[in-house]
Short mmCIF file of C-alpha atoms in Angstrom, two decimals:
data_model
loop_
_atom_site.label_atom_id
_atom_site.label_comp_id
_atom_site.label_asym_id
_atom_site.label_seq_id
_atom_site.Cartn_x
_atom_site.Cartn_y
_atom_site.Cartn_z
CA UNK M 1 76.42 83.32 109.89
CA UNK M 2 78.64 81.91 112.49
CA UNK M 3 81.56 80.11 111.55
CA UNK M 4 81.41 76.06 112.38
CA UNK M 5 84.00 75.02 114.81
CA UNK M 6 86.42 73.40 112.95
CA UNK M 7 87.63 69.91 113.95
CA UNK M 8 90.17 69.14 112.12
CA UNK M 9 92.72 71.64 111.07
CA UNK M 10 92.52 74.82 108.45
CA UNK M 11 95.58 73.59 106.74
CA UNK M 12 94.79 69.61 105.53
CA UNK M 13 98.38 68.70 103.67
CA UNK M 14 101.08 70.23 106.48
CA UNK M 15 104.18 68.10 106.23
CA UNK M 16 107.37 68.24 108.65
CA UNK M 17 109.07 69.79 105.30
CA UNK M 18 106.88 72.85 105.15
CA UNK M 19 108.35 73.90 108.84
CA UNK M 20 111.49 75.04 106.71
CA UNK M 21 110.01 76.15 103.61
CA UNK M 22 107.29 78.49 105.09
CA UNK M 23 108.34 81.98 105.06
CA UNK M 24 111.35 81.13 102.74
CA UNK M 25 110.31 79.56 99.97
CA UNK M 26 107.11 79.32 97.55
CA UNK M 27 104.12 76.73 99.76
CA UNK M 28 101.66 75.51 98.06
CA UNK M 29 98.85 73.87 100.66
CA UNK M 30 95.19 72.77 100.68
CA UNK M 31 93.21 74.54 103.35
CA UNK M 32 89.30 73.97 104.97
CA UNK M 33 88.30 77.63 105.20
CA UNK M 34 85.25 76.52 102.59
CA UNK M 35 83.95 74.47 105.85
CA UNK M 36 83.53 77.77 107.81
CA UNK M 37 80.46 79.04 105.83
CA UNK M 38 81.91 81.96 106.22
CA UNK M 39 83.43 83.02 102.62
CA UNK M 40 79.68 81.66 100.87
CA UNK M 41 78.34 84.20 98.51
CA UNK M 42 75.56 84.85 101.16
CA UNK M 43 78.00 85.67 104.29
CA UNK M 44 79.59 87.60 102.02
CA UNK M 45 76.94 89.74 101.25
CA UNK M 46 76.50 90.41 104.40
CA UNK M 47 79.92 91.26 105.14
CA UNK M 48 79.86 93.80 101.96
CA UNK M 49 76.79 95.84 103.54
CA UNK M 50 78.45 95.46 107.13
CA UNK M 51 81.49 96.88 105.70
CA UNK M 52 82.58 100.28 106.95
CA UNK M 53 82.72 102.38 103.94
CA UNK M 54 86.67 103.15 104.58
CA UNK M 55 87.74 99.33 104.12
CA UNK M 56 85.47 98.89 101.15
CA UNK M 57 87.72 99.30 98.36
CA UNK M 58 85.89 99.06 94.61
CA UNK M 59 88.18 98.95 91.61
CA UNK M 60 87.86 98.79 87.56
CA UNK M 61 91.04 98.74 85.15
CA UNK M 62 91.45 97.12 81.99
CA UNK M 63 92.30 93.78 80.93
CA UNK M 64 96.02 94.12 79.52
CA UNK M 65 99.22 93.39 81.85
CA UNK M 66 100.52 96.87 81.41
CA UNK M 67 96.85 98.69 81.40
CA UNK M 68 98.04 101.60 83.77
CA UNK M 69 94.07 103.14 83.93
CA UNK M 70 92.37 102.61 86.97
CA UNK M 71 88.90 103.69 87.84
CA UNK M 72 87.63 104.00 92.01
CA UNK M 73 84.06 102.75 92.65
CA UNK M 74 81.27 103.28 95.39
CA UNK M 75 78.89 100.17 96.35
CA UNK M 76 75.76 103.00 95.98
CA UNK M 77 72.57 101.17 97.02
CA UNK M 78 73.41 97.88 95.69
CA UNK M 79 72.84 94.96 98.47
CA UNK M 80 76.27 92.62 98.82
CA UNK M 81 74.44 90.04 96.44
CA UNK M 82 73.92 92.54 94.10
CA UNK M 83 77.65 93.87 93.95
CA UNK M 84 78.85 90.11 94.19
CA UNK M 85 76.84 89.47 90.67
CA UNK M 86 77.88 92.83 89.21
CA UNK M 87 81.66 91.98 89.70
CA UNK M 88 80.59 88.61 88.05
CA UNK M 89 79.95 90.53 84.58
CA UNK M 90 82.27 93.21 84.45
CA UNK M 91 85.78 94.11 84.89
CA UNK M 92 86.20 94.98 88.19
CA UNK M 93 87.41 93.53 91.78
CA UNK M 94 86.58 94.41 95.45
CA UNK M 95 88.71 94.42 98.57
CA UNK M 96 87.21 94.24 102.14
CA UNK M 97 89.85 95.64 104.39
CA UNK M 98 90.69 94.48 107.95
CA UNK M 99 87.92 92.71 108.22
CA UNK M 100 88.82 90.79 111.53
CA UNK M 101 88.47 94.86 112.90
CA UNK M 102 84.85 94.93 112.72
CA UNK M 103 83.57 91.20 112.11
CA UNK M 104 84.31 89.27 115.63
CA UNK M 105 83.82 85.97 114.12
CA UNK M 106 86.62 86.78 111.43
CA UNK M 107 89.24 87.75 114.00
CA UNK M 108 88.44 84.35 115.81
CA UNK M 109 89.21 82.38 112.40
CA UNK M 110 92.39 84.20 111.82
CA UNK M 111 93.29 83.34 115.38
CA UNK M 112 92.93 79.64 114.65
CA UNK M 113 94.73 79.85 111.28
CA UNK M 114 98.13 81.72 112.90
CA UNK M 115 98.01 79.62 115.74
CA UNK M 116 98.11 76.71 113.89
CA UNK M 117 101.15 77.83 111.52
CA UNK M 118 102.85 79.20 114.91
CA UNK M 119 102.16 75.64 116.52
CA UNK M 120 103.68 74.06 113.34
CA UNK M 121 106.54 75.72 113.10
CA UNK M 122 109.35 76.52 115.03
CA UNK M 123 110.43 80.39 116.59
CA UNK M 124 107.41 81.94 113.97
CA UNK M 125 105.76 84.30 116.23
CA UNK M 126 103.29 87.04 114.63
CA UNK M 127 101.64 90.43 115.51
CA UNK M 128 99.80 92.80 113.37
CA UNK M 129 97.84 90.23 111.11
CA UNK M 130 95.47 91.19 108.55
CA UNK M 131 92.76 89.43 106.91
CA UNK M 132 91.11 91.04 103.80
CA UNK M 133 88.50 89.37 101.23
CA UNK M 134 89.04 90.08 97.60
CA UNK M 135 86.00 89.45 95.13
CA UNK M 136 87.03 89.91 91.47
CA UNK M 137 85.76 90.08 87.99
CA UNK M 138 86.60 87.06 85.40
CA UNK M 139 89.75 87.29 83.61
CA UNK M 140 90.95 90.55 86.04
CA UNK M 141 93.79 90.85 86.70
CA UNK M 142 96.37 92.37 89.82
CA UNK M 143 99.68 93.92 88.38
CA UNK M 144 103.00 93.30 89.01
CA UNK M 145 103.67 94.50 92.54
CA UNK M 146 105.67 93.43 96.25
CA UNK M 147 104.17 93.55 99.61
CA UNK M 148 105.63 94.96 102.40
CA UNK M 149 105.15 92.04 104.79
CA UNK M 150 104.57 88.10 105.22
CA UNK M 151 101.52 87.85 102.80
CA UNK M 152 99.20 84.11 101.93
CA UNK M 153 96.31 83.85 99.10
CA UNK M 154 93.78 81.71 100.22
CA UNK M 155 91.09 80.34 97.10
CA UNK M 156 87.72 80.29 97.73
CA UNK M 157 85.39 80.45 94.39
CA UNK M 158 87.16 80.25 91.01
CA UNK M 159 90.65 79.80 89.38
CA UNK M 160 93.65 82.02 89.31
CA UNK M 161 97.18 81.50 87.62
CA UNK M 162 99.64 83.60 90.33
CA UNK M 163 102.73 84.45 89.08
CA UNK M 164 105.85 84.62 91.47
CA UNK M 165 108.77 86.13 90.10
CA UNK M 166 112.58 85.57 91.91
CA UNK M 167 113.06 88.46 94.41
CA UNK M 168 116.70 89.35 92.90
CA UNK M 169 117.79 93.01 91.61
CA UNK M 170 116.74 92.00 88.83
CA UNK M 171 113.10 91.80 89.12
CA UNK M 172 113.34 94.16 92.05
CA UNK M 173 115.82 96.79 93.23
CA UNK M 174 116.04 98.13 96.70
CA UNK M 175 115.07 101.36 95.13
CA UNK M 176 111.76 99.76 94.61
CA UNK M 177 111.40 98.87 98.11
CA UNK M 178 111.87 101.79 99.34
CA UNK M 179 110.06 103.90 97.51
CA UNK M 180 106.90 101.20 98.43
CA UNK M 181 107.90 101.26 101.73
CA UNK M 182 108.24 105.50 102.14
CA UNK M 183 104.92 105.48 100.09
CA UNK M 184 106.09 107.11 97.36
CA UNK M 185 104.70 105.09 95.09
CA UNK M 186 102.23 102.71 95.15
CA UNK M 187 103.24 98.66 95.12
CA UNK M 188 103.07 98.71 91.70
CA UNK M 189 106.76 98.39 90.30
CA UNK M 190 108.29 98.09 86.13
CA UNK M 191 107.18 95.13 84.52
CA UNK M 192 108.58 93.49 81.60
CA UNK M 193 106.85 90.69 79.12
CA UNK M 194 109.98 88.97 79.46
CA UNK M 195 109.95 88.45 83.36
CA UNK M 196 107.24 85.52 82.81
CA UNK M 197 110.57 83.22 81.80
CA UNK M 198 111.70 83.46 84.98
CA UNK M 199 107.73 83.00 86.99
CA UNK M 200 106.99 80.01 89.05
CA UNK M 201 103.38 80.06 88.20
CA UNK M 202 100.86 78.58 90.58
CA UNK M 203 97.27 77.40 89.32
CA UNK M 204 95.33 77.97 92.20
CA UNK M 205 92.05 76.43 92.90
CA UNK M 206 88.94 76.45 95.60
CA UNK M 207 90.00 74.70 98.93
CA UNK M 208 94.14 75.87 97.94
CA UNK M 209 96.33 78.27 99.25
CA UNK M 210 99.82 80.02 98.16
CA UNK M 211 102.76 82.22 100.54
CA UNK M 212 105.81 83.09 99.18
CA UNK M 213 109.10 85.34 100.65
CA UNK M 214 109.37 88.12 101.50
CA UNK M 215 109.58 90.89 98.24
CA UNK M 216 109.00 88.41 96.11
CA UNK M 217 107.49 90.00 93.22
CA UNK M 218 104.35 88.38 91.45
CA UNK M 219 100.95 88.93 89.82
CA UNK M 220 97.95 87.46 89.20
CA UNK M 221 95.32 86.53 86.40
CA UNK M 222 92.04 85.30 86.99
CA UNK M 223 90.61 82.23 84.84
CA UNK M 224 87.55 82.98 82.99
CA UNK M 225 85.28 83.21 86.41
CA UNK M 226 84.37 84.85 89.48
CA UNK M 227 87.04 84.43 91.54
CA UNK M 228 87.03 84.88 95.56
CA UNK M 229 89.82 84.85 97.65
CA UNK M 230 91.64 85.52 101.06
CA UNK M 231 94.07 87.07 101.69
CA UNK M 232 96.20 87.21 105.16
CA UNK M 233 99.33 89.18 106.23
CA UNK M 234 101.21 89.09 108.97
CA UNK M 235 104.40 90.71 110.81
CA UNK M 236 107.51 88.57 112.34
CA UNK M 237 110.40 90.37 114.31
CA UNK M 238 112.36 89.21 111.39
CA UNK M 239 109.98 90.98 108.40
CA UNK M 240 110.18 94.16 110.82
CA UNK M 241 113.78 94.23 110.94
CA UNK M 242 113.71 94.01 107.16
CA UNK M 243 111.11 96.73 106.86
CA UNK M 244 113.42 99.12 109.05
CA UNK M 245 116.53 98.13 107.12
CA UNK M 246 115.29 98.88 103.79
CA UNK M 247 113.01 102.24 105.02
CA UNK M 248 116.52 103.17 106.89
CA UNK M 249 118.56 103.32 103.21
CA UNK M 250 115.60 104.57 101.80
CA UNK M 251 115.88 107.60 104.08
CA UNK M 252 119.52 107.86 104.09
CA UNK M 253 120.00 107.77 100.60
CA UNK M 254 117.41 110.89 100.49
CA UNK M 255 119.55 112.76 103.27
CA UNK M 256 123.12 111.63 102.68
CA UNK M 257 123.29 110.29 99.32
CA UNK M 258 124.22 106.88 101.24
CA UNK M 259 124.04 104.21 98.51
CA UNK M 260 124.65 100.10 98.40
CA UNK M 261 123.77 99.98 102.37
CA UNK M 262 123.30 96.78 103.64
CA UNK M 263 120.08 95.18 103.21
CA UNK M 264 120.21 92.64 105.97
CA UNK M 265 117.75 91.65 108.33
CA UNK M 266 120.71 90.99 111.43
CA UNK M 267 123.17 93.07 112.75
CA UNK M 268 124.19 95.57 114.81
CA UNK M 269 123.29 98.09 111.72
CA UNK M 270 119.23 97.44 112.22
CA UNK M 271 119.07 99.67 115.14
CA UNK M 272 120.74 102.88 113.75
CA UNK M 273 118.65 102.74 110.35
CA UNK M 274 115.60 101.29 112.46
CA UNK M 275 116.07 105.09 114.03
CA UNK M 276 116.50 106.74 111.30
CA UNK M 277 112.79 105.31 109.41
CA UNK M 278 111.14 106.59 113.33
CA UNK M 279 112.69 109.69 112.84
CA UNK M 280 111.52 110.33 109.28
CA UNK M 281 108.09 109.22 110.26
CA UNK M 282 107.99 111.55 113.17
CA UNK M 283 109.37 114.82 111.04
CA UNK M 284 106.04 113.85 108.44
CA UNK M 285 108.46 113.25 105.38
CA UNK M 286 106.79 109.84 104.95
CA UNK M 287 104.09 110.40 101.96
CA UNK M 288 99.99 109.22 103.13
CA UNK M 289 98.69 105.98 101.39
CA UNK M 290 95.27 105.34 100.52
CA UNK M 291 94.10 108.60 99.97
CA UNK M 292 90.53 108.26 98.32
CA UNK M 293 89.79 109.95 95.07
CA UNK M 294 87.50 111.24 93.33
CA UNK M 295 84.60 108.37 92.47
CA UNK M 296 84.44 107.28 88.97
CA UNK M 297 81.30 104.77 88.58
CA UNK M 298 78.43 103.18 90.79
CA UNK M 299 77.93 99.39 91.41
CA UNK M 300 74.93 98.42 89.14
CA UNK M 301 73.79 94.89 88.64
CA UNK M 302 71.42 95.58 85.98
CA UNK M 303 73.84 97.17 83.85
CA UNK M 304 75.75 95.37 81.13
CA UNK M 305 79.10 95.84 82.83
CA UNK M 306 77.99 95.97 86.57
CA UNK M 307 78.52 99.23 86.69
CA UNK M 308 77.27 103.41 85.81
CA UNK M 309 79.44 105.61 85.06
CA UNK M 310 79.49 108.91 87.93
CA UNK M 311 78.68 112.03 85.67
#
């Protein structure tokens, strides 16, 4: 299904205010991506069985916050409406990667949606976005993690409580960074009950959307339904200086032993640690992401959980 051409814009509620705040601070905004007709459960279907098999990503792990087990799943023979209803009964969530790389009619929509924040608001300028759908189980939930760039959650179907934590040393160290941005660990980071004192938490439902800085740590627990969502990232010169600033300590503490190194995004002192990430990267110190592993169960819709186990 083709997307409808939109006319009036994605974003319903922008105000002069949010010029400032996006980027910076915690947005909340209403959005008109339901209008598309592209995020029903029947387009995506069809985007699940278009899906090349590398940017279909199938999950299970337990319900509890600090649940470490995670189980890696294959769609099998199941059609898209079939995964979509097994998801719906067990514990599990899908991501469909990059879609805007192989669905022509997703890049155009994520187009529109940039060029309307970039129209809105002053010196933003983005390369290297990223659109990815996320279909997930009932009360799922996504750990306590960072992202590495400018990242927006986008509701579609359901209800989700995300929690935003303050991006201090506190709730992350530049340690952490680093190690998420050399891949040496996944985004995952320590999480601690008591954190949740200090949470903005956002109730997000159809039709709303979320962005929040840069680091900011957070994690999210689906209401008691299916949820869909979007989710969209994007690169400034600003986030990239930041990204080469923090991968810069990370690989001069590893080399030197060069602690407390400055962790701003300005400066003369981007360029030389900005050198120092290319030249890790080129020597192949930097650790490979995403590797897949070993399958552990089979979409199954007629199953009690949605899923088989692989013997």
């Amino acid at each position: 299904m083709n997307s409808m051409v939109m006319q009036k814009d994605i974003i319903s509620n922008w105000e002069p205010r949010h010029a400032s705040l996006f980027g910076v601070e915690l947005v909340k905004l209403n959005h008109r991506l339901i209008e598309t007709g592209l995020f029903t459960r029947e387009a995506l279907g069809r985007v699940i069985e278009r899906c090349p098999a590398e940017h279909l990503g199938i999950r299970a792990r337990g319900t509890e916050i600090d649940d470490p087990k995670t189980m890696e799943g294959e769609l099998g023979t199941a059609t898209g409406l079939e995964a979509i209803q097994a998801i719906e009964k067990g514990r599990m969530w899908m991501n469909i990667r990059r879609v805007m790389d192989w669905a022509p009619e997703y890049r155009k929509l994520l187009d529109e949606v940039f060029g309307e924040f970039e129209a809105r608001v002053p010196g933003f300028s983005t390369f290297k976005r990223n659109l990815g759908i996320l279909i997930s189980s009932p009360n799922a939930n996504v750990f306590y993690h960072a992202d590495i760039q400018g990242q927006s959650l986008w509701q579609i179907e359901g209800s989700k409580s995300v929690y935003i934590y303050p991006r201090s040393e506190i709730f992350i160290k530049p340690e952490s960074i680093e190690k998420i941005l050399l891949r040496e660990t996944g985004e995952d980071m320590p999480y601690e009950k008591w954190f949740d004192d200090y949470a903005t938490v956002v109730e997000l439902k159809p039709g709303e959307m979320v962005t929040w800085p840069l680091y900011a740590p957070h994690r999210v627990h689906n209401h008691d339904c299916l949820n869909i969502s979007v989710t969209m990232e994007h690169w400034t010169k600003q986030i990239w200086n930041s990204y080469a600033v923090h991968y810069g300590n990370g690989v001069l503490r590893r080399t030197l032993g060069m602690k407390n190194g400055s962790t701003a995004d300005r400066g003369l002192h981007v360029y030389p640690k900005a050198g120092a990430a290319l030249l890790w990267k080129k020597l192949g110190r930097q650790i490979d992401g995403d590797v897949v592993k070993k399958r552990d169960f089979r979409i199954d819709a007629g199953s009690e959980l949605g899923r088989v186990s692989i013997r």
